[in-house]
Every structure is written in C-alpha cells, then in structure tokens.
Coordinates of N, CA and C in Angstrom, one line a residue:
M1 N 52.3 -10.1 49.5 CA 52.8 -8.8 49.5 C 52.0 -7.8 50.5
E2 N 50.7 -8.0 50.6 CA 49.9 -7.2 51.4 C 50.3 -7.4 52.9
K3 N 50.5 -8.7 53.2 CA 50.9 -9.0 54.6 C 52.3 -8.4 54.9
Y4 N 53.2 -8.3 53.9 CA 54.5 -7.7 54.1 C 54.3 -6.2 54.4
V5 N 53.4 -5.5 53.6 CA 53.2 -4.1 53.8 C 52.6 -3.8 55.1
K6 N 51.6 -4.6 55.6 CA 51.0 -4.4 56.9 C 52.0 -4.5 58.1
R7 N 52.8 -5.5 58.0 CA 53.8 -5.8 59.1 C 55.0 -5.0 58.8
F8 N 55.3 -4.0 59.7 CA 56.5 -3.2 59.6 C 57.8 -4.0 59.9
D9 N 58.7 -4.0 58.9 CA 60.0 -4.8 59.2 C 61.1 -3.8 59.3
P10 N 61.5 -3.6 60.5 CA 62.6 -2.6 60.7 C 63.9 -2.9 60.1
V11 N 64.2 -4.2 60.0 CA 65.5 -4.6 59.5 C 65.5 -4.3 58.0
A12 N 64.4 -4.7 57.3 CA 64.4 -4.4 55.8 C 64.3 -2.9 55.6
F13 N 63.6 -2.2 56.4 CA 63.5 -0.7 56.2 C 64.9 -0.1 56.4
A14 N 65.6 -0.5 57.5 CA 67.0 0.1 57.7 C 67.9 -0.2 56.6
K15 N 67.8 -1.4 56.1 CA 68.7 -1.9 54.9 C 68.4 -1.0 53.7
S16 N 67.1 -0.8 53.4 CA 66.8 0.0 52.2 C 67.2 1.4 52.4
E17 N 67.0 2.0 53.6 CA 67.3 3.3 53.9 C 68.9 3.5 53.8
A18 N 69.6 2.6 54.3 CA 71.1 2.7 54.3 C 71.6 2.6 52.8
E19 N 70.9 1.7 52.0 CA 71.2 1.6 50.6 C 71.0 2.9 49.9
R20 N 69.8 3.5 50.1 CA 69.4 4.8 49.5 C 70.4 5.9 49.9
F21 N 70.8 5.9 51.2 CA 71.6 7.0 51.6 C 73.0 6.8 50.9
S22 N 73.5 5.6 50.9 CA 74.9 5.5 50.3 C 74.8 5.8 48.8
R23 N 73.7 5.5 48.2 CA 73.6 5.8 46.7 C 73.5 7.3 46.5
E24 N 72.8 8.0 47.4 CA 72.7 9.5 47.3 C 74.1 10.1 47.6
R25 N 74.8 9.6 48.6 CA 76.1 10.1 48.9 C 77.0 9.9 47.8
R26 N 77.0 8.7 47.1 CA 77.9 8.4 46.0 C 77.6 9.3 44.9
R27 N 76.4 9.6 44.6 CA 76.0 10.5 43.5 C 76.5 11.9 43.8
W28 N 76.3 12.3 45.1 CA 76.8 13.7 45.5 C 78.2 13.8 45.3
R29 N 79.0 12.7 45.8 CA 80.5 12.8 45.8 C 80.9 12.8 44.4
L30 N 80.3 12.0 43.5 CA 80.6 12.0 42.1 C 80.4 13.4 41.5
G31 N 79.3 14.0 41.8 CA 79.0 15.3 41.3 C 80.1 16.3 41.7
L32 N 80.5 16.2 43.0 CA 81.4 17.1 43.6 C 82.8 16.9 42.9
L33 N 83.2 15.7 42.7 CA 84.4 15.4 42.0 C 84.5 15.9 40.6
S34 N 83.4 15.7 39.9 CA 83.3 16.1 38.5 C 83.3 17.6 38.4
S35 N 82.7 18.3 39.3 CA 82.7 19.8 39.3 C 84.1 20.3 39.6
V36 N 84.8 19.7 40.5 CA 86.2 20.1 40.8 C 87.1 19.8 39.6
A37 N 86.9 18.7 39.0 CA 87.7 18.3 37.8 C 87.4 19.3 36.7
K38 N 86.1 19.7 36.5 CA 85.8 20.6 35.4 C 86.4 22.0 35.7
R39 N 86.4 22.4 37.0 CA 87.0 23.7 37.3 C 88.5 23.7 37.0
S40 N 89.1 22.6 37.5 CA 90.6 22.6 37.3 C 91.0 22.5 35.8
L41 N 90.1 21.8 35.1 CA 90.3 21.7 33.6 C 90.2 23.1 33.0
L42 N 89.1 23.8 33.4 CA 88.9 25.1 32.8 C 90.1 26.0 33.2
A43 N 90.5 25.9 34.5 CA 91.6 26.7 35.0 C 92.9 26.4 34.2
A44 N 93.1 25.2 33.9 CA 94.3 24.7 33.1 C 94.3 25.3 31.7
Q45 N 93.1 25.5 31.1 CA 92.9 26.0 29.8 C 93.0 27.5 29.8
G46 N 93.0 28.1 31.1 CA 93.1 29.6 31.2 C 91.7 30.2 31.0
V47 N 90.6 29.5 31.1 CA 89.3 30.1 31.0 C 88.9 30.8 32.3
I48 N 89.1 30.2 33.4 CA 88.8 30.8 34.7 C 90.1 30.8 35.5
R49 N 90.2 31.7 36.5 CA 91.3 31.6 37.5 C 91.0 30.5 38.4
P50 N 92.0 29.8 38.8 CA 91.8 28.7 39.8 C 91.5 29.3 41.2
L51 N 90.9 28.6 42.0 CA 90.6 29.1 43.3 C 91.9 29.2 44.1
P52 N 92.0 30.2 45.1 CA 93.2 30.4 45.8 C 93.8 29.1 46.5
K53 N 92.9 28.3 47.0 CA 93.3 27.1 47.7 C 93.8 26.0 46.7
E54 N 93.4 26.1 45.4 CA 93.9 25.2 44.4 C 95.2 25.7 43.8
A55 N 95.4 26.9 43.9 CA 96.6 27.5 43.3 C 97.9 27.1 44.0

C-alpha cells in the first residue's frame, strides 16, 4: 500500500476522478429533477404558481 501511495498512478487517479465527477453530476441532476418535479406537483395542487416557461 505504501509503495502505491508513493508512486503516483495517473491512470488510477484519472479513473477515480472521473468516477467521482460522474457521481457528483448524477446527484446534482437527480436533485434538479426532484426539485422540478416538486415544483410542478405544488403547482398542480395550486400551492404555487408555475413558472412562466412551464405554463
């Protein structure tokens, strides 16, 4: 393990970075979708006015 830490492996680093980035983006997209769904649900219930672009 120590020898792996000392020697920088760009391939493994790039792989882990790409994985982390895709995970963050997926979480962000899910959050965005859920917020849009919540807003449209509230608008359908008449709680809030829908945004002009959604109307």
